XYZ file of C-alpha atoms in Angstrom:
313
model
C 195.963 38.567 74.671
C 196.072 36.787 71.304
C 197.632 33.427 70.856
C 199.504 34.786 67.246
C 199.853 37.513 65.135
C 197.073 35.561 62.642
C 194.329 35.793 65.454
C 195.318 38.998 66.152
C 195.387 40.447 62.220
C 192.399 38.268 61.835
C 190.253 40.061 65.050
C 191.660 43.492 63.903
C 189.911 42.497 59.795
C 186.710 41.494 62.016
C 186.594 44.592 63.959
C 187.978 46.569 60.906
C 184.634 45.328 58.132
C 182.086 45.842 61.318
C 183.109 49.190 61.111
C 183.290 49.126 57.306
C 179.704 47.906 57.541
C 178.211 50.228 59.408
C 180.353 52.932 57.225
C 177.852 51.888 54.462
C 174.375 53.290 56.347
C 176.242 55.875 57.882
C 177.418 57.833 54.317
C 174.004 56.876 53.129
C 172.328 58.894 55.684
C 174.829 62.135 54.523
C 174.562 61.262 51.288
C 173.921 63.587 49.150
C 171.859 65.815 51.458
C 174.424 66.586 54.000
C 177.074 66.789 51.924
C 177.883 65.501 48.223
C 180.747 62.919 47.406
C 183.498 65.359 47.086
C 183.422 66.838 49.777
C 182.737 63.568 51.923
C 186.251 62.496 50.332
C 188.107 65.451 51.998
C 186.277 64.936 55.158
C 187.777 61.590 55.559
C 190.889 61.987 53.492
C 191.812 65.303 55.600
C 190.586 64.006 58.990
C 193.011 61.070 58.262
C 195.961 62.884 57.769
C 195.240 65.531 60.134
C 194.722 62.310 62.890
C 197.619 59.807 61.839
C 200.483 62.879 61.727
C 199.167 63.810 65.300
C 199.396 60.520 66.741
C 202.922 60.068 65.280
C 203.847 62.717 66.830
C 203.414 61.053 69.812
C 204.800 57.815 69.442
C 208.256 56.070 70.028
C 210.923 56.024 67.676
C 210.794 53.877 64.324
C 212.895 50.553 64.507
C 213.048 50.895 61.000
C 213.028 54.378 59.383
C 211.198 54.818 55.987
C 212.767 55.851 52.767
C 212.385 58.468 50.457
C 211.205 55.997 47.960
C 208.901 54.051 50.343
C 207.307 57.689 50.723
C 206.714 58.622 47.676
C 204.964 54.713 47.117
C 202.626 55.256 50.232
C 201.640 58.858 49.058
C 200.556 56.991 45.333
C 198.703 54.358 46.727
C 196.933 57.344 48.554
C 195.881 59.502 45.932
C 195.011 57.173 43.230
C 193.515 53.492 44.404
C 192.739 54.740 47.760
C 191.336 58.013 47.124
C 188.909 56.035 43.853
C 187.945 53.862 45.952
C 186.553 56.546 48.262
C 185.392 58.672 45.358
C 183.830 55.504 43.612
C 182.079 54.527 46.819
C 180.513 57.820 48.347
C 179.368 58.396 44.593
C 177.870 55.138 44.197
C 176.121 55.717 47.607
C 174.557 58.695 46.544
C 172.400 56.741 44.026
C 171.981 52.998 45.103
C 171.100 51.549 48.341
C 173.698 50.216 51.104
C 173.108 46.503 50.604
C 173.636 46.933 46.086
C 176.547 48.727 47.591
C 177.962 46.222 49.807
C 177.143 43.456 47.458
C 180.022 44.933 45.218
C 182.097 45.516 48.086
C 182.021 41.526 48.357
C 183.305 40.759 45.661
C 186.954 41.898 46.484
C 187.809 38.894 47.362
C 187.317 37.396 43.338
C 188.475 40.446 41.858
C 192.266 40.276 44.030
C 192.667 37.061 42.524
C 191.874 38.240 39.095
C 194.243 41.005 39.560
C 196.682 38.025 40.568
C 196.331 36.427 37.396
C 196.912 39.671 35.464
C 199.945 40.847 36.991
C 201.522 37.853 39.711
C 200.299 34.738 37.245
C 197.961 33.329 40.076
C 197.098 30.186 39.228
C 194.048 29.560 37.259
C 191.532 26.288 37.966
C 188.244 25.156 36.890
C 187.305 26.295 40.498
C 188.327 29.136 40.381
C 186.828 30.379 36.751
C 183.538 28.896 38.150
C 184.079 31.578 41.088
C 184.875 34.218 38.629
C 181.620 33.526 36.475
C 179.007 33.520 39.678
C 180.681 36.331 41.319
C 180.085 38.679 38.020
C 176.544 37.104 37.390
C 175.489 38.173 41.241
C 177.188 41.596 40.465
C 175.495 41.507 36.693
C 172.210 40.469 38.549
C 171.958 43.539 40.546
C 172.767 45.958 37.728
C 169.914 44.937 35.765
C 167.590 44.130 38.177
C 167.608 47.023 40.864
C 164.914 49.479 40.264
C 164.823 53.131 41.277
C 163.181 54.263 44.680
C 163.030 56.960 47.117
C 166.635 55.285 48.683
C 167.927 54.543 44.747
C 167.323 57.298 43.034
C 169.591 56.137 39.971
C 170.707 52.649 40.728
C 172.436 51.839 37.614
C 174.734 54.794 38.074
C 175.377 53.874 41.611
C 175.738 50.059 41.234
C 178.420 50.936 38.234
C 180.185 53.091 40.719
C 180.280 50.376 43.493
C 181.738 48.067 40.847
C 184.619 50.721 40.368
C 184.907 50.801 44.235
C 185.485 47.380 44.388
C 187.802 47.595 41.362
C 189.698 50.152 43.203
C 190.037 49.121 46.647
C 191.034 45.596 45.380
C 193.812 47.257 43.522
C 194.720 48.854 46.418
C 194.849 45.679 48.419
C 197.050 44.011 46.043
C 199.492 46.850 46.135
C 199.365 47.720 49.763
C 200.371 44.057 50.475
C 203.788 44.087 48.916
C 204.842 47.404 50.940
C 203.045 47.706 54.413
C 204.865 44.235 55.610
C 207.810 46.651 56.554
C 206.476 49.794 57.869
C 204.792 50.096 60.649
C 200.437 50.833 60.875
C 200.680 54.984 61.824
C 203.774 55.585 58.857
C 201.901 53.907 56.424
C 198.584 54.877 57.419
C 199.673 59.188 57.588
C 201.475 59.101 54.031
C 198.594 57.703 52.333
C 195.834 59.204 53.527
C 197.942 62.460 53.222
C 198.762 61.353 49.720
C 194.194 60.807 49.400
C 193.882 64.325 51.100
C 196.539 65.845 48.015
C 193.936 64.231 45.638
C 190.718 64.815 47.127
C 191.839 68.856 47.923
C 192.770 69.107 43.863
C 189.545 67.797 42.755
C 187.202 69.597 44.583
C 189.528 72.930 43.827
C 189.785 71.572 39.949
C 185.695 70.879 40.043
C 183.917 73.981 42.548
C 182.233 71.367 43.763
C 181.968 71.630 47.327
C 179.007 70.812 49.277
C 178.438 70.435 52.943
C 175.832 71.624 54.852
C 175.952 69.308 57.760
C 179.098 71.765 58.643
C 176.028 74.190 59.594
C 174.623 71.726 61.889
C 175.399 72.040 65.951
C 177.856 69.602 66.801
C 175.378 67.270 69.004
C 173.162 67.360 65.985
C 172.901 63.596 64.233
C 173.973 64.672 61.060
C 177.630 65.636 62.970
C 177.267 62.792 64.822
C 176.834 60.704 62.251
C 179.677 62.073 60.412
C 182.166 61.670 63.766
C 181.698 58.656 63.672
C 182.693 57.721 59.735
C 185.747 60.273 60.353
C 186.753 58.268 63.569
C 185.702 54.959 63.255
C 185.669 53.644 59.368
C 188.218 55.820 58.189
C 191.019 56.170 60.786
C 190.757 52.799 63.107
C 189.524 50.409 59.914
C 192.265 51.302 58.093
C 194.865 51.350 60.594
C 193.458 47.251 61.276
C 193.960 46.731 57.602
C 197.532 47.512 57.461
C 197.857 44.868 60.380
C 195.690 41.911 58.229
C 197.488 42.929 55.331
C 200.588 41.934 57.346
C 200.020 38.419 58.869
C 197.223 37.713 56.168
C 197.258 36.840 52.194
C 195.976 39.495 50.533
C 192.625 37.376 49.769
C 191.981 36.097 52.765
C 191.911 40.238 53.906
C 189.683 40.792 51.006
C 187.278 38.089 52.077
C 186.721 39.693 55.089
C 184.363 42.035 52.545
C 181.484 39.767 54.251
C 181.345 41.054 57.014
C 180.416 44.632 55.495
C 177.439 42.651 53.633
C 176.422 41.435 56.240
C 176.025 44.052 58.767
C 175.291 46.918 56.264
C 172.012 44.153 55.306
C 170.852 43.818 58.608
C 171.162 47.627 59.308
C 169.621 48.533 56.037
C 166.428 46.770 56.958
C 166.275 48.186 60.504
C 167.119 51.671 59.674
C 164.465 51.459 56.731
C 167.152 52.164 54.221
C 166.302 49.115 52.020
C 163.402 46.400 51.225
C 163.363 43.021 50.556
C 163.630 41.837 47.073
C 163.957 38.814 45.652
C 167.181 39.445 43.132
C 169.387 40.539 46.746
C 169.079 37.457 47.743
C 170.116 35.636 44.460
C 172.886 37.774 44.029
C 174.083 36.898 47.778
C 173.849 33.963 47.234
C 175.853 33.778 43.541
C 178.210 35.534 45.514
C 179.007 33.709 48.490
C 179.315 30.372 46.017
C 181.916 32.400 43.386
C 183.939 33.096 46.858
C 183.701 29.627 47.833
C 184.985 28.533 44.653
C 187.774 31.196 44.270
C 188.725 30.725 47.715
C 188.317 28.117 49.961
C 187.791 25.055 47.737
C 190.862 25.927 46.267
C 192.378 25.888 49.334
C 191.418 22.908 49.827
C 192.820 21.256 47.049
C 196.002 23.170 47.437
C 196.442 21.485 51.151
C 196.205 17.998 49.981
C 198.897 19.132 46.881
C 202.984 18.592 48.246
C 203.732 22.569 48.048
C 200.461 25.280 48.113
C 202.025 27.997 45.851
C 200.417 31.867 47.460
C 201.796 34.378 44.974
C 199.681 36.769 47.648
């Protein structure tokens, strides 16, 4: 069906951030009237574990079996970058709009490399400073431009929250490259979200801070409906087409894929009424797309015309 592994990891990031954008208006709809960010987390954190150990169950043998110590570094990256990141984001949700929250989402892509620098020595160019600069002002643009509405009710709070989504789930990215290369999508996809479902259980235990009415609802209702489809979609198949980018892609490349949720949580922001036009979205887009350019692909550029491209990805 696909020509190489690179089509297919790239079609399975496309397919994964269409989901991922939709994921945005979805939660927004729940959020915080069906049910508040904890519990949201143990929705998808259980639901994940609960899905991934059942399909294992179910599968072939491993060509490679998994060690103790490859365990216990799946169930980390679980409770701690993956389950902030879903903490971050269903809190920032609760108080911005979709679109301020998939603005943030898009910047993955600059704050991997950044990450790079800090702990793999990535490179650093003129380029890709330049990148780093527009990318914050977009981000910087947003925070102190977006004004409260009947969608936003405290945007400041949940545009700082976003930014710690990001900052999570690019941390996550950097780590998850250098481990899911040699286990297989299901293994590494049921010890972490088991390891998130260990984290988001002991918070909302730690907190009394559960909240879910849309558990009262009938199970045709749309609030149910709604939430099937995060649970199935977003949280369960996204992921598992992660783990395959995250393979046969650089880790950047993955996180530039972050786009895609821009774009189609945008388009369904404005038909679902979930967000107006202002002037300051589009700047920031804008910044944003130009930092990536700059951080990314003109760098790439350059690299291919150098004798050897150094990827410390």
């Amino acid at each position: 069906m696909f020509k190489s592994k690179k089509t297919m990891a790239n079609w399975a990031m496309g397919v994964s951030k269409f989901f991922s954008g939709l994921n945005e208006n979805a939660l927004r709809y729940l959020l915080p009237g069906w049910m508040n960010a904890m519990s949201g987390v143990v929705f998808r954190m259980g639901f994940g574990a609960v899905a991934f150990w059942i399909i294992s169950l179910f599968r072939g043998k491993r060509n490679t079996p998994i060690t103790t110590k490859q365990k216990l570094i799946l169930l980390l990256l679980g409770a701690v970058p993956m389950y902030g990141y879903m903490i971050f984001l269903l809190y920032g949700l609760s108080y911005t709009t979709p679109i301020a929250s998939s603005i943030f989402i898009s910047l993955e892509s600059v704050v991997v490399f950044i990450l790079c620098v800090i702990f793999y020595h990535e490179h650093v160019t003129a380029k890709k400073l330049l990148g780093i600069a527009l990318g914050l002002g977009g981000a910087l643009l947003i925070i102190c431009t977006q004004k409260q509405s009947d969608v936003a009710s405290d945007p400041l709070l949940g545009d700082l929250m976003c930014a710690g989504c990001c900052l999570c789930y690019s941390t996550y990215l950097v780590l998850s490259a250098r481990v899911v290369k040699k286990i297989d999508n299901i293994t590494v996809s049921k010890w972490q979200f088991t390891g998130g479902a260990i984290s988001a259980v002991a918070v909302v235990v730690c907190a009394h801070n559960w909240h879910a009415p849309v558990l009262e609802q009938g199970i045709f209702s749309a609030p149910m409906l709604v939430l099937a489809f995060v649970l199935i979609f977003p949280s369960c198949i996204s992921y598992m087409l992660v783990d395959t980018g995250l393979r046969y892609l650089s880790t950047t490349v993955v996180a530039l894929y972050g786009y895609l949720i821009l774009i189609v949580a945008t388009i369904m922001s404005y038909v679902l009424g979930q967000d107006h036009f202002d002037w300051y979205q589009i700047v920031a887009i804008a910044l944003i797309i130009a930092s990536v350019y700059f951080v990314e692909v003109a760098e790439s550029r350059d690299s291919a015309n150098t004798p050897v491209a150094k990827n410390s990805h």
